CSV table of C-alpha atoms and ligand atoms in Angstrom, one decimal:
chain,number,residue,atom,x,y,z
A,120,MET,CA,5.2,31.0,-1.9
A,121,THR,CA,8.9,30.6,-2.6
A,122,ASN,CA,11.4,31.9,-5.2
A,123,ALA,CA,13.6,28.9,-4.7
A,124,PRO,CA,15.4,27.8,-7.9
A,125,ASN,CA,13.7,25.2,-10.1
A,126,LYS,CA,15.1,21.7,-9.4
A,127,LYS,CA,14.2,18.3,-10.7
A,128,LEU,CA,13.2,15.6,-8.3
A,129,TYR,CA,12.9,12.0,-9.3
A,130,ILE,CA,11.3,9.5,-6.8
A,131,LYS,CA,10.9,5.9,-7.6
A,132,THR,CA,8.5,4.1,-5.3
A,133,TYR,CA,8.7,0.4,-4.6
A,134,GLY,CA,6.3,-1.8,-2.7
A,135,CYS,CA,3.1,-1.0,-0.9
A,136,GLN,CA,0.6,1.9,-0.9
A,137,MET,CA,2.1,3.3,2.3
A,138,ASN,CA,5.3,3.9,0.4
A,139,ALA,CA,3.3,5.6,-2.4
A,140,TYR,CA,1.7,7.9,0.3
A,141,ASP,CA,5.2,8.6,1.7
A,142,THR,CA,6.4,9.5,-1.7
A,143,ARG,CA,3.7,12.1,-2.2
A,144,ARG,CA,4.5,13.6,1.2
A,145,MET,CA,8.2,13.8,0.3
A,146,GLU,CA,7.2,15.7,-2.8
A,147,ASP,CA,5.0,18.0,-0.7
A,148,ILE,CA,8.0,18.7,1.7
A,149,LEU,CA,10.4,19.3,-1.1
A,150,ARG,CA,8.1,21.4,-3.3
A,151,PRO,CA,8.6,24.6,-1.3
A,152,MET,CA,12.4,24.1,-1.7
A,153,GLY,CA,12.0,24.4,-5.5
A,154,TYR,CA,11.8,20.7,-6.4
A,155,SER,CA,9.3,19.5,-8.9
A,156,SER,CA,8.8,15.9,-9.9
A,157,VAL,CA,10.1,14.5,-13.2
A,158,ASP,CA,9.6,11.1,-14.8
A,159,THR,CA,13.2,10.1,-15.5
A,160,PRO,CA,16.3,10.1,-13.3
A,161,ASP,CA,18.9,11.0,-15.9
A,162,THR,CA,19.2,14.7,-15.3
A,163,ALA,CA,17.5,15.0,-11.9
A,164,ASP,CA,19.0,17.2,-9.1
A,165,MET,CA,17.8,14.8,-6.6
A,166,VAL,CA,16.9,11.1,-6.9
A,167,ILE,CA,15.1,9.2,-4.1
A,168,LEU,CA,14.6,5.5,-4.2
A,169,ASN,CA,11.7,4.9,-1.8
A,170,THR,CA,12.3,1.2,-1.1
A,171,CYS,CA,10.6,-2.0,0.0
A,172,HIS,CA,12.2,-4.7,2.1
A,173,ILE,CA,9.2,-7.1,2.3
A,174,ARG,CA,10.6,-9.7,0.0
A,175,GLU,CA,14.1,-10.5,-1.3
A,176,LYS,CA,13.1,-9.6,-4.9
A,177,ALA,CA,12.1,-6.1,-4.0
A,178,THR,CA,15.4,-5.5,-2.2
A,179,ASP,CA,17.5,-6.8,-5.0
A,180,LYS,CA,15.8,-4.5,-7.4
A,181,VAL,CA,17.0,-1.5,-5.4
A,182,PHE,CA,20.6,-2.4,-5.7
A,183,SER,CA,20.3,-3.0,-9.5
A,184,ASP,CA,18.5,0.3,-9.9
A,185,LEU,CA,21.2,2.1,-7.9
A,186,GLY,CA,23.8,0.9,-10.3
A,187,ARG,CA,22.0,2.7,-13.1
A,188,ILE,CA,21.5,5.9,-11.1
A,189,ARG,CA,25.3,5.9,-10.5
A,190,GLU,CA,25.9,6.1,-14.3
A,191,HIS,CA,23.6,9.2,-14.5
A,192,LYS,CA,25.3,10.8,-11.5
A,193,ILE,CA,28.7,10.4,-13.2
A,194,GLU,CA,27.4,11.9,-16.4
A,195,MET,CA,26.0,14.9,-14.5
A,196,GLU,CA,29.3,15.4,-12.6
A,197,LYS,CA,31.2,15.4,-15.9
A,198,ASN,CA,29.0,18.4,-16.8
A,199,GLY,CA,29.7,20.1,-13.5
A,200,GLN,CA,26.3,19.3,-12.1
A,201,GLN,CA,25.3,17.7,-8.8
A,202,MET,CA,22.9,14.9,-8.3
A,203,VAL,CA,21.9,14.0,-4.7
A,204,VAL,CA,21.2,10.3,-4.4
A,205,ALA,CA,19.1,9.1,-1.5
A,206,VAL,CA,17.8,5.7,-0.4
A,207,ALA,CA,14.6,6.0,1.7
A,208,GLY,CA,12.0,3.5,3.0
A,209,CYS,CA,12.4,0.1,4.5
A,210,VAL,CA,15.6,-1.1,2.8
A,211,ALA,CA,17.2,2.1,4.1
A,212,GLN,CA,15.9,1.3,7.6
A,213,ALA,CA,17.1,-2.3,7.6
A,214,GLU,CA,20.4,-2.0,5.6
A,215,GLY,CA,21.4,1.6,5.8
A,216,ASP,CA,25.0,0.9,6.8
A,217,VAL,CA,25.4,-1.7,4.1
A,218,ILE,CA,24.2,0.7,1.5
A,219,LEU,CA,26.5,3.5,2.5
A,220,SER,CA,29.5,1.3,2.5
A,221,ARG,CA,28.6,-0.6,-0.7
A,222,ALA,CA,27.5,2.4,-2.7
A,223,LYS,CA,29.8,5.3,-2.2
A,224,TYR,CA,27.8,7.5,-4.5
A,225,VAL,CA,24.7,7.4,-2.2
A,226,ASP,CA,24.5,10.6,-0.3
A,227,MET,CA,21.6,10.0,2.0
A,228,VAL,CA,20.0,7.0,3.7
A,229,PHE,CA,16.8,7.6,5.7
A,230,GLY,CA,14.1,5.4,7.2
A,231,PRO,CA,10.4,5.8,6.8
A,232,GLN,CA,9.9,7.6,10.1
A,233,THR,CA,12.3,10.5,9.3
A,234,TYR,CA,11.3,12.0,6.0
A,235,HIS,CA,9.9,15.2,7.7
A,236,GLU,CA,13.6,15.9,8.4
A,237,LEU,CA,14.4,16.0,4.7
A,238,PRO,CA,15.2,19.7,4.5
A,239,GLU,CA,17.8,19.5,7.3
A,240,MET,CA,19.3,16.3,5.8
A,241,LEU,CA,19.5,18.0,2.4
A,242,ALA,CA,21.1,21.1,3.8
A,243,LYS,CA,23.9,19.0,5.3
A,244,ILE,CA,24.7,17.5,1.9
A,245,THR,CA,24.2,20.4,-0.4
A,246,GLY,CA,26.0,22.8,2.0
A,247,ALA,CA,29.3,21.0,1.8
A,248,TYR,CA,29.1,18.7,-1.2
A,249,GLY,CA,30.7,15.3,-0.7
A,250,SER,CA,31.8,15.8,2.8
A,251,ALA,CA,28.6,15.0,4.7
A,252,ARG,CA,26.8,11.8,3.9
A,253,VAL,CA,23.6,11.4,6.0
A,254,ILE,CA,22.2,8.4,7.6
A,255,ASN,CA,19.0,8.7,9.6
A,256,THR,CA,17.3,5.5,10.6
A,257,ASP,CA,15.9,6.7,14.0
A,258,PHE,CA,12.4,6.1,15.2
A,259,PRO,CA,11.9,9.7,16.5
A,260,VAL,CA,9.5,10.1,19.4
A,261,GLU,CA,7.8,13.0,17.8
A,262,GLN,CA,6.0,11.4,15.0
A,263,LYS,CA,6.6,12.4,11.4
A,264,PHE,CA,2.9,13.2,10.9
A,265,ASP,CA,3.1,16.1,13.3
A,266,PHE,CA,5.7,17.8,11.1
A,267,LEU,CA,4.3,17.4,7.6
A,268,PRO,CA,3.2,20.4,5.6
A,269,GLU,CA,-0.4,21.4,5.6
A,270,GLU,CA,-0.5,21.5,1.8
A,271,ASN,CA,-0.8,18.4,-0.2
A,272,ALA,CA,-1.3,17.8,-3.8
A,273,VAL,CA,-4.1,15.4,-4.9
A,274,SER,CA,-4.0,14.5,-8.5
A,275,GLY,CA,-7.2,12.8,-9.2
A,276,SER,CA,-10.4,11.6,-7.8
A,277,THR,CA,-8.8,8.9,-5.6
A,278,ALA,CA,-6.4,9.5,-2.8
A,279,PHE,CA,-4.5,7.5,-0.1
A,280,LEU,CA,-4.3,8.7,3.5
A,281,SER,CA,-2.0,7.0,6.1
A,282,ILE,CA,-3.8,6.8,9.5
A,283,GLN,CA,-1.7,4.2,11.3
A,284,GLU,CA,1.8,3.0,10.9
A,285,GLY,CA,3.9,0.1,12.2
A,286,CYS,CA,3.0,-3.2,13.6
A,287,ASP,CA,3.3,-5.1,16.9
A,288,LYS,CA,2.2,-8.5,15.6
A,289,PHE,CA,5.6,-10.0,14.8
A,290,CYS,CA,4.5,-12.6,12.2
A,291,THR,CA,7.6,-14.7,12.0
A,292,PHE,CA,8.1,-14.1,8.3
A,293,CYS,CA,7.7,-10.3,8.3
A,294,VAL,CA,10.2,-7.4,8.5
A,295,VAL,CA,7.6,-4.7,9.1
A,296,PRO,CA,7.8,-4.5,12.9
A,297,TYR,CA,11.6,-4.0,12.4
A,298,THR,CA,11.5,-1.5,9.6
A,299,ARG,CA,8.4,0.5,10.4
A,300,GLY,CA,8.6,0.2,14.1
A,301,SER,CA,5.8,-0.3,16.7
A,302,GLU,CA,2.2,0.6,16.1
A,303,TYR,CA,1.2,4.2,16.0
A,304,SER,CA,-2.2,5.8,15.3
A,305,ARG,CA,-2.6,9.4,14.3
A,306,ASP,CA,-5.2,11.6,16.1
A,307,VAL,CA,-8.6,11.8,14.6
A,308,ALA,CA,-8.5,15.6,14.2
A,309,SER,CA,-5.3,15.5,12.0
A,310,ILE,CA,-6.8,12.7,9.8
A,311,VAL,CA,-10.1,14.5,9.3
A,312,ALA,CA,-8.3,17.8,8.5
A,313,GLU,CA,-6.1,15.9,5.9
A,314,ALA,CA,-9.2,14.2,4.4
A,315,LYS,CA,-11.0,17.5,4.1
A,316,ARG,CA,-8.0,19.0,2.2
A,317,MET,CA,-7.9,16.0,-0.1
A,318,VAL,CA,-11.6,16.4,-0.9
A,319,ALA,CA,-11.2,20.2,-1.4
A,320,ASN,CA,-8.5,19.2,-4.0
A,321,GLY,CA,-10.8,16.9,-5.8
A,322,ALA,CA,-10.6,13.6,-4.1
A,323,ARG,CA,-13.8,11.6,-3.9
A,324,ASP,CA,-12.5,8.2,-3.0
A,325,ILE,CA,-10.1,7.9,-0.1
A,326,THR,CA,-8.3,4.8,1.0
A,327,LEU,CA,-7.2,4.8,4.7
A,328,LEU,CA,-3.8,3.1,5.0
A,329,GLY,CA,-1.9,1.3,7.7
A,330,GLN,CA,0.3,-1.7,7.9
A,331,ASN,CA,-2.4,-2.9,10.4
A,332,VAL,CA,-5.1,-0.4,9.7
A,333,ASN,CA,-7.8,-2.0,11.7
A,334,ALA,CA,-5.6,-1.8,14.8
A,335,TYR,CA,-6.3,1.9,14.6
A,336,HIS,CA,-6.8,3.5,18.0
A,337,GLY,CA,-6.4,7.2,17.7
A,338,THR,CA,-7.5,10.0,20.1
A,339,GLY,CA,-10.9,11.4,19.1
A,340,ALA,CA,-12.4,14.8,19.6
A,341,ASP,CA,-13.8,13.7,23.0
A,342,GLY,CA,-10.4,12.7,24.2
A,343,LYS,CA,-11.4,9.0,24.1
A,344,THR,CA,-9.7,6.3,22.0
A,345,TRP,CA,-11.5,5.7,18.7
A,346,GLY,CA,-11.4,2.6,16.6
A,347,LEU,CA,-11.4,2.4,12.8
A,348,GLY,CA,-15.3,2.0,12.6
A,349,ARG,CA,-15.8,5.3,14.6
A,350,LEU,CA,-13.2,7.1,12.5
A,351,ILE,CA,-15.0,6.0,9.3
A,352,ARG,CA,-18.3,7.3,10.6
A,353,GLU,CA,-16.7,10.6,11.3
A,354,LEU,CA,-15.1,10.8,7.8
A,355,ALA,CA,-18.4,9.9,6.2
A,356,GLU,CA,-19.7,13.3,7.5
A,357,ILE,CA,-17.4,15.1,5.0
A,358,GLN,CA,-19.4,16.4,2.2
A,359,ASP,CA,-18.4,15.2,-1.3
A,360,LEU,CA,-16.4,12.3,0.1
A,361,LYS,CA,-18.3,9.6,-1.7
A,362,ARG,CA,-16.2,6.5,-1.1
A,363,ILE,CA,-14.1,5.3,1.9
A,364,ARG,CA,-11.9,2.2,1.9
A,365,TYR,CA,-9.1,0.9,4.1
A,366,SER,CA,-6.2,-1.4,3.8
A,367,THR,CA,-4.6,-3.7,5.1
A,368,SER,CA,-6.2,-5.5,8.0
A,369,HIS,CA,-5.3,-8.2,10.4
A,370,PRO,CA,-8.0,-10.9,11.3
A,371,CYS,CA,-7.3,-10.5,15.0
A,372,ASP,CA,-8.0,-6.8,15.1
A,373,VAL,CA,-11.4,-6.8,13.6
A,374,GLN,CA,-13.7,-5.0,16.0
A,375,ASP,CA,-17.5,-5.0,16.1
A,376,ASP,CA,-17.6,-1.2,15.3
A,377,LEU,CA,-15.9,-1.9,12.0
A,378,ILE,CA,-18.3,-4.6,11.0
A,379,GLU,CA,-21.2,-2.3,12.0
A,380,ALA,CA,-19.8,0.5,9.9
A,381,HIS,CA,-20.0,-1.8,6.9
A,382,ARG,CA,-23.7,-2.3,7.8
A,383,ASP,CA,-24.5,1.4,8.4
A,384,VAL,CA,-22.2,3.7,6.4
A,385,PRO,CA,-23.1,3.8,2.7
A,386,GLN,CA,-19.8,5.5,1.8
A,387,LEU,CA,-17.8,2.6,3.1
A,388,MET,CA,-17.2,0.4,0.1
A,389,PRO,CA,-18.2,-3.3,0.3
A,390,HIS,CA,-14.7,-4.6,-0.1
A,391,LEU,CA,-12.4,-6.2,2.5
A,392,HIS,CA,-8.7,-7.0,2.1
A,393,LEU,CA,-8.1,-9.5,4.9
A,394,PRO,CA,-4.8,-11.4,4.5
A,395,VAL,CA,-4.9,-15.0,5.8
A,396,GLN,CA,-1.5,-16.1,4.4
A,397,SER,CA,-2.3,-19.9,4.7
A,398,GLY,CA,-5.2,-22.3,5.0
A,399,SER,CA,-3.4,-24.6,7.5
A,400,ASN,CA,-3.7,-24.1,11.2
A,401,LYS,CA,-0.2,-25.7,11.7
A,402,ILE,CA,1.4,-23.1,9.3
A,403,LEU,CA,-0.6,-20.2,10.8
A,404,LYS,CA,0.8,-21.2,14.2
A,405,ALA,CA,4.4,-21.3,12.9
A,406,MET,CA,3.8,-17.9,11.3
A,407,ASN,CA,2.6,-16.5,14.7
A,408,ARG,CA,-0.6,-15.3,13.1
A,409,LYS,CA,-2.5,-15.7,16.4
A,410,HIS,CA,-5.7,-17.1,14.9
A,411,THR,CA,-7.0,-20.3,13.4
A,412,ILE,CA,-8.8,-20.8,10.1
A,413,GLU,CA,-12.0,-21.3,12.1
A,414,ASP,CA,-11.6,-17.9,13.6
A,415,TYR,CA,-11.0,-16.4,10.2
A,416,LEU,CA,-14.1,-18.0,8.7
A,417,ALA,CA,-16.2,-16.8,11.6
A,418,THR,CA,-15.0,-13.2,11.1
A,419,LEU,CA,-15.9,-13.4,7.4
A,420,ASP,CA,-19.4,-14.6,8.3
A,421,LYS,CA,-19.9,-11.6,10.5
A,422,PHE,CA,-18.9,-9.2,7.7
A,423,ARG,CA,-21.1,-11.0,5.3
A,424,THR,CA,-24.1,-10.8,7.6
A,425,ALA,CA,-23.6,-7.1,8.2
A,426,GLN,CA,-23.0,-6.4,4.5
A,427,PRO,CA,-24.2,-9.2,2.1
A,428,ASP,CA,-22.6,-7.4,-0.9
A,429,ILE,CA,-19.1,-7.6,0.6
A,430,GLU,CA,-16.3,-9.1,-1.5
A,431,LEU,CA,-13.0,-10.3,-0.2
A,432,SER,CA,-9.4,-10.2,-1.2
A,433,SER,CA,-6.4,-11.6,0.6
A,434,ASP,CA,-2.6,-12.3,0.7
A,435,PHE,CA,-1.1,-15.8,0.6
A,436,ILE,CA,2.4,-17.0,1.3
A,437,ILE,CA,3.3,-20.3,-0.4
A,438,GLY,CA,6.1,-22.6,0.8
A,439,PHE,CA,6.5,-21.3,4.3
A,440,PRO,CA,9.0,-23.6,6.1
A,441,GLY,CA,7.3,-26.8,7.1
A,442,GLU,CA,4.5,-26.5,4.5
A,443,THR,CA,3.6,-30.0,3.3
A,444,ASP,CA,1.4,-31.0,0.4
A,445,GLU,CA,-1.5,-31.4,2.8
A,446,ASP,CA,-1.0,-27.9,4.3
A,447,PHE,CA,-1.0,-26.5,0.8
A,448,GLU,CA,-4.2,-28.4,-0.1
A,449,GLU,CA,-5.8,-26.7,2.9
A,450,THR,CA,-4.8,-23.3,1.5
A,451,TYR,CA,-6.1,-24.3,-1.9
A,452,ASN,CA,-9.4,-25.6,-0.5
A,453,LEU,CA,-9.8,-22.4,1.6
A,454,VAL,CA,-9.5,-20.3,-1.5
A,455,LYS,CA,-12.0,-22.6,-3.3
A,456,ASN,CA,-14.5,-22.4,-0.5
A,457,VAL,CA,-14.3,-18.7,0.4
A,458,GLY,CA,-14.0,-17.3,-3.2
A,459,PHE,CA,-11.7,-14.3,-3.3
A,460,THR,CA,-12.2,-11.6,-6.0
A,461,ALA,CA,-8.6,-10.7,-6.0
A,462,ALA,CA,-5.5,-11.8,-4.1
A,463,TYR,CA,-1.8,-11.4,-3.9
A,464,SER,CA,0.2,-14.6,-3.6
A,465,PHE,CA,3.9,-14.9,-3.0
A,466,LYS,CA,6.6,-17.5,-2.6
A,467,TYR,CA,8.0,-17.4,0.9
A,468,SER,CA,11.2,-15.5,1.0
A,469,PRO,CA,13.4,-15.5,4.2
A,470,ARG,CA,14.1,-12.0,5.5
A,471,PRO,CA,17.2,-11.4,7.5
A,472,GLY,CA,16.5,-10.8,11.2
A,473,THR,CA,13.0,-12.4,11.3
A,474,PRO,CA,12.4,-15.6,13.3
A,475,ALA,CA,11.4,-17.6,10.3
A,476,ALA,CA,14.8,-16.9,8.6
A,477,ASN,CA,16.3,-19.4,11.2
A,478,MET,CA,13.9,-22.2,10.4
A,479,THR,CA,15.5,-25.2,8.8
A,480,ASN,CA,12.5,-27.2,7.4
A,481,LEU,CA,12.6,-25.2,4.1
A,482,VAL,CA,10.4,-26.0,1.1
A,483,ARG,CA,12.3,-26.6,-2.2
A,484,GLU,CA,12.0,-23.8,-4.7
A,485,ASP,CA,10.6,-26.1,-7.5
A,486,VAL,CA,7.9,-27.3,-5.1
A,487,LYS,CA,7.0,-23.7,-4.2
A,488,ASP,CA,6.8,-22.9,-7.9
A,489,VAL,CA,4.4,-25.7,-8.7
A,490,ARG,CA,2.2,-24.8,-5.7
A,491,LEU,CA,2.2,-21.1,-6.5
A,492,GLN,CA,1.2,-21.7,-10.1
A,493,ARG,CA,-1.7,-23.9,-9.0
A,494,LEU,CA,-3.0,-21.4,-6.5
A,495,GLN,CA,-2.6,-18.5,-8.9
A,496,ALA,CA,-4.5,-20.3,-11.6
A,497,LEU,CA,-7.4,-20.8,-9.1
A,498,LEU,CA,-7.2,-17.2,-8.0
A,499,SER,CA,-7.2,-15.9,-11.6
A,500,GLU,CA,-10.2,-18.1,-12.4
A,501,GLN,CA,-12.1,-16.6,-9.4
A,502,ALA,CA,-11.2,-13.1,-10.3
A,503,LEU,CA,-12.3,-13.6,-13.9
A,504,ALA,CA,-15.6,-15.2,-12.9
A,505,PHE,CA,-16.3,-12.3,-10.5
A,506,ASN,CA,-15.6,-9.7,-13.2
A,507,ARG,CA,-17.5,-11.5,-15.8
A,508,SER,CA,-20.6,-11.6,-13.5
A,509,PHE,CA,-21.0,-7.9,-14.3
A,510,ILE,CA,-21.3,-8.3,-18.1
A,511,GLY,CA,-24.7,-6.9,-19.2
A,512,LYS,CA,-25.2,-5.0,-15.9
A,513,PRO,CA,-24.8,-1.4,-14.9
A,514,VAL,CA,-21.9,-0.7,-12.6
A,515,GLU,CA,-21.4,2.5,-10.6
A,516,VAL,CA,-18.0,4.0,-11.6
A,517,LEU,CA,-16.1,6.9,-10.2
A,518,PHE,CA,-14.1,8.3,-13.1
A,519,ASP,CA,-10.6,9.8,-12.9
A,520,THR,CA,-10.3,13.5,-13.4
A,521,LYS,CA,-8.7,13.1,-16.8
A,522,GLN,CA,-9.3,10.9,-19.8
A,523,ASN,CA,-6.5,8.5,-20.6
A,524,LYS,CA,-4.3,8.8,-23.7
A,525,ALA,CA,-6.6,6.7,-25.8
A,526,GLY,CA,-9.4,9.2,-25.1
A,527,GLN,CA,-11.1,6.7,-22.9
A,528,LEU,CA,-12.6,7.3,-19.5
A,529,HIS,CA,-10.9,5.3,-16.7
A,530,GLY,CA,-12.3,4.8,-13.3
A,531,ARG,CA,-13.0,2.4,-10.4
A,532,SER,CA,-16.0,0.3,-9.4
A,533,ARG,CA,-17.3,0.1,-5.9
A,534,TYR,CA,-15.1,-3.0,-5.6
A,535,ASN,CA,-12.1,-1.0,-6.7
A,536,THR,CA,-11.9,-2.8,-10.0
A,537,ALA,CA,-10.5,-0.8,-12.9
A,538,VAL,CA,-13.2,0.2,-15.5
A,539,TYR,CA,-12.5,1.5,-19.0
A,540,ALA,CA,-15.4,3.1,-20.8
A,541,THR,CA,-16.3,5.2,-23.8
A,542,GLY,CA,-18.1,8.4,-22.9
A,543,PRO,CA,-17.9,12.2,-22.9
A,544,ALA,CA,-14.9,13.9,-21.1
A,545,ARG,CA,-17.3,16.0,-19.1
A,546,LEU,CA,-17.9,12.9,-16.9
A,547,CYS,CA,-14.4,13.0,-15.6
A,548,GLY,CA,-14.4,13.1,-11.7
A,549,GLN,CA,-18.0,12.0,-11.5
A,550,ILE,CA,-19.8,8.8,-10.4
A,551,VAL,CA,-21.7,7.4,-13.3
A,552,ASN,CA,-23.4,4.1,-14.3
A,553,VAL,CA,-21.4,2.1,-16.9
A,554,MET,CA,-23.0,-0.7,-18.8
A,555,ILE,CA,-20.4,-3.5,-18.7
A,556,GLU,CA,-19.8,-5.2,-22.1
A,557,ASP,CA,-16.6,-7.1,-21.5
A,558,ALA,CA,-14.4,-8.2,-18.5
A,559,GLY,CA,-10.9,-9.5,-18.0
A,560,GLN,CA,-9.1,-10.6,-14.9
A,561,THR,CA,-8.2,-7.1,-13.7
A,562,ALA,CA,-10.6,-4.8,-15.6
A,563,LEU,CA,-14.1,-4.2,-16.8
A,564,HIS,CA,-15.0,-2.5,-20.2
A,565,GLY,CA,-18.2,-0.8,-21.1
A,566,SER,CA,-20.0,2.3,-22.2
A,567,VAL,CA,-21.7,5.1,-20.3
A,568,GLN,CA,-25.5,5.1,-20.4
A,569,ILE,CA,-26.4,8.7,-21.2
A,570,THR,CA,-29.9,9.3,-19.9
A,571,GLU,CA,-30.4,13.0,-20.8
B,961,5AD,N1,7.9,-13.8,2.1
B,961,5AD,C1,6.9,-13.8,1.2
B,961,5AD,N2,5.8,-12.9,1.4
B,961,5AD,C2,5.8,-12.1,2.4
B,961,5AD,N3,4.9,-11.1,2.8
B,961,5AD,C3,5.4,-10.5,3.9
B,961,5AD,N4,6.6,-11.0,4.2
B,961,5AD,C4,6.9,-12.0,3.3
B,961,5AD,C5,8.0,-12.9,3.1
B,961,5AD,N5,9.0,-12.9,4.0
B,961,5AD,C6,3.6,-10.9,2.1
B,961,5AD,C7,2.5,-11.2,3.1
B,961,5AD,C8,1.9,-9.9,3.4
B,961,5AD,C9,2.3,-9.1,2.1
B,961,5AD,C10,2.2,-7.6,2.3
B,961,5AD,O1,3.5,-9.6,1.8
B,961,5AD,O2,1.5,-12.0,2.3
B,961,5AD,O3,0.6,-9.9,3.7
B,962,SF4,FE1,3.9,-8.1,9.0
B,962,SF4,FE2,2.2,-9.6,10.4
B,962,SF4,FE3,2.5,-7.0,11.0
B,962,SF4,FE4,1.2,-7.7,8.7
B,962,SF4,S1,0.5,-8.2,10.8
B,962,SF4,S2,2.8,-6.1,9.0
B,962,SF4,S3,2.4,-9.5,8.1
B,962,SF4,S4,4.1,-8.6,11.2
C-alpha cells in the first residue's frame, strides 16, 4: 500500500448511472494517492464535479454549484491551504473552454474518456500551483478501461459495471454521441474479471451499464464477437452473483440472444428499460430513432413471450419540436396500452450542437408543462397500481449490507423496486421473502417472514 498523506476528496455526481460508475472509478484511482472521500466540499483538498450535459437544467446546476465551491476555495486559501477544483464528465467535454475562461478558479477540466490520466493531470497542478491549468477532452485511442486499477471498492450488495460506452445512433435531441464519443465495447475477459472482484467484495446484484448497452459487441474468450445475451450467460456462471440487470437499451439493437437470455437465465431479472421517447411515428422520425411504434410493440411482444413476468420502464421526451396535440395523445395512449411500471419523462430541452437545436417548430413551454403533467399523472398511477399489486404477497428482496438509520432493512425486489422492511440485522446482504403490507409509488413496505 501507500504512505501518501491523507487528503480529502469530494466528488459530486450529476446525471446517469454511468457517471456514478465513473465517480467510483475516480475514487479508486485517487485512493492510492492518499485521497479518501468526504461528504462535504468545504475543506476538501480536491473537489470534482462529475457533470451531466443531457438537459439544460443539469448543466445550469453545475455553474451554480461552482459558485459555491469558489467560496470554499477562497476560505481555504485564506488559511494557506490548497483546494484543487476539477470539472469532469460531459459538461467538461462539451464546454471545457467556456468553463476555464468563465471560472478562473477551476484548475482542471477533463472529459469522461480521460479520467485514468488523473494522476498525471493532478501532478501538473499540484507541482506548480496556479501555473498549470489542465484541459483534457480527448477521446484517447487507448480506452480508459485498460488503464483502470485492479482494485475496486464495492460498498453493498448492489454494484454497477460499465461494459459499453458511447453511442453511434445520433438521435437528433441528444448530446451523448458528442460527449461520450462513438460506441465502444469492453472485452468479455475484463468485464468478467471485474464482476468477479465485485462479487468477492460482496456484490450480489450487478447492473451492466452502457449508453446503449444492448449494442454491446465485445470480444469473447473464443476471439469472436459476443452480444449482450452471450455475455449475460457467461456472467451467470459466477458463483454468488444472484442478480443481473442492464441499462439502458435502444429498441433497434435488441438481438434474439438477449431475448433468449431472458427466457433461459434465472439470474437475469425480469425488468427491461427500453426508452421509446414518443408514441408518434412522425416524432420518432424527426428524432431519428430509426424505428416505428409498431416495431417497438413487436419487440415488447417478443420479450413478453420469452419471459411472461417481464415488466417495462421507459423514457419519454415531451414537447419535441413539431409535437402536436395529436402526437402527444399517441404518446399518452401508448403509455396507457403498454403499462409501464416506472418511467422517466422530461420536457424537451434544446442542446447546443445537436440537429434538433436548429429546429424552428418549437412547442411553447406552457403547452409542454400541461402535457408533461398529464403524462406524469398517468405514469404515477401505473407505478402505484403495480406496486400495490404486491400487497399481501411475499416478494423476494435482496437486502443491503447495512441497516438504515431508522434500524430498518432496505433492499430491492426483482423489479428493482425499493423495499423497506422490519427484520433482524443478520439478514443484511441476503435474499429473503418479505410479506408486503403497504406500497407507495416508488417503494414497498413489509416485514420479513421468519420461518425458523
Ligand atoms: N431534452 C430532453 N430530454 C432528453 N433526453 C436526452 N436528451 C434530451 C433532451 N435534449 C432524455 C431521453 C433519454 C434520457 C437519458 O434523457 O429521454 O432517454
Ligand atoms: Fe442519445 Fe439516442 Fe444514443 Fe440514446 S440512442 S445515447 S438517446 S443518441
